[in-house]
Amino acid sequence: MLKKIILIQLALLFLCLTNCNSKPAALKAVYKKDFLIGNVINHVYMSGGHFDLLKKHFNTVTCENEMKPENLAPLSKSGEYKWQMADSMVNKMKENGIQVHGHTLIWHSQTRTWMTSGSPQEAKENMINHINTVLDHFRGKVVSWDVVNEAMADGITDPSDWKSCLRAESGWYKTLGPDYVELAFRTARQADPEIILYYNDYGLNDCNKAAAVRNMVKDINDRYKAEGNNRSLIDGIGMQGHYGLWLNVNDVRASLEMFKETGVEISITELDIESRLTNSREWGVNRNTVMPQEQAQQQAKLYAQLFRLFREYKDTIARVTFWGMDDKNSWKSIGNPCLFDGELNPKPAFFAVSNPDEY
Ligand code: G3I
């Protein structure tokens, strides 16, 4: 009799384990009523186990590098644009019913130097040509774009005059001054009125940086509407979300509250939580390790806290996109920041996001 009971219990345990392993909840289903759930794509994620996970869990993607100016724009001004890499990815997403967000049009980094050089008139023409060319090419295939990325400086102490908070070392700022931000948005709006235009930045859990962004969005949108336009010029704010175990979730809440005041939509655009306690700038793929249980649990708890918060703001948040599928292929692999480990096994962080109320 005892043998029989033990056998039944073992069978039940086996069933439960295989069921849990083979059928973890699809994240896009878990958050169906709240917001879109996304991830980055790069060449590694386009096939095999990575692509299976992508199709299963995510309904929106962002190209990690392939739509950045240096990957699309020619080496010299007279050269040809290169569409092949981005096109093959965008087409594959379309075939699989996955929405694409564009990243990014105007940035101080990963941009050809010729684009921002020359006279202000030349740089202005280069900006307008780049935005028109890219938006025209992806018309109808990409629903929203990071029009300007990371324009704010680090270490802002007084956010009241947003123009004085801009990153002065940006090539665009050097040639065109602070008005380059608005020029980029006006150009994008004209080039394709159908798409949703985002300002995207990191470190927006910092209240001063967040306030500078809020002031900029409000100023640009107020003036645009005062011209008789019945919509905003900047449609959305992207909070990147490159966090670590140091994060105070209340800071994220304060920024969400601040951005909500502007009336634009918010997206969490590049979410990852690195689990190192030091914040050194060691980046790159293939440096992941097996996480100690305690760290994995701390990371999971923080992911759960964030997703509970995001759900509270579901009426304002349009999309939450992770910046990496697995710890091995993450840009910050040394911090093991993703939901899946290097072998694509779901981590406690995955189960925390699947069911944040349980953590
Ligand atoms: O593809 C080359 C490879 O051929 C070469 O051997 C190797 C040697 O370093 O470099 C490879 O290119 C790297 C590329 O990622 C692809 O892995 C670049 O060096 C490296 O700089 C590049 O890093 C990207 C980084 O942006 C560049 O700024 C990361 O993948 C990408 O995740 C990261 O994404 C940014 C967002 O665009 C904006 N917000 C911050 C976020 C994280 O830094």
Tab-separated table of N, CA and C in Angstrom, residues 32 118 232 262 268-269 272 323 358:
chain	number	residue	atom	x	y	z
A	32	LYS	N	-1.607	40.669	-21.388
A	32	LYS	CA	-2.470	41.025	-22.528
A	32	LYS	C	-3.349	42.245	-22.252
A	118	GLY	N	30.103	69.760	-40.752
A	118	GLY	CA	29.846	70.814	-41.745
A	118	GLY	C	29.136	71.996	-41.122
A	232	SER	N	-0.085	66.009	-29.956
A	232	SER	CA	1.257	66.328	-29.463
A	232	SER	C	2.277	66.111	-30.567
A	262	THR	N	2.411	64.880	-18.292
A	262	THR	CA	2.548	65.451	-19.637
A	262	THR	C	1.432	64.966	-20.558
A	268	ILE	N	8.442	51.359	-21.184
A	268	ILE	CA	9.706	50.919	-20.589
A	268	ILE	C	10.407	50.228	-21.751
A	269	THR	N	11.516	50.801	-22.212
A	269	THR	CA	11.999	50.429	-23.547
A	269	THR	C	13.208	49.500	-23.569
A	272	ASP	N	16.474	45.787	-18.145
A	272	ASP	CA	17.295	44.686	-17.630
A	272	ASP	C	17.756	45.049	-16.223
A	323	TRP	N	15.721	44.295	-22.624
A	323	TRP	CA	16.893	44.509	-23.492
A	323	TRP	C	17.778	43.268	-23.445
A	358	GLU	N	3.108	36.792	-6.664
A	358	GLU	CA	3.609	35.687	-5.832
A	358	GLU	C	4.937	36.017	-5.163
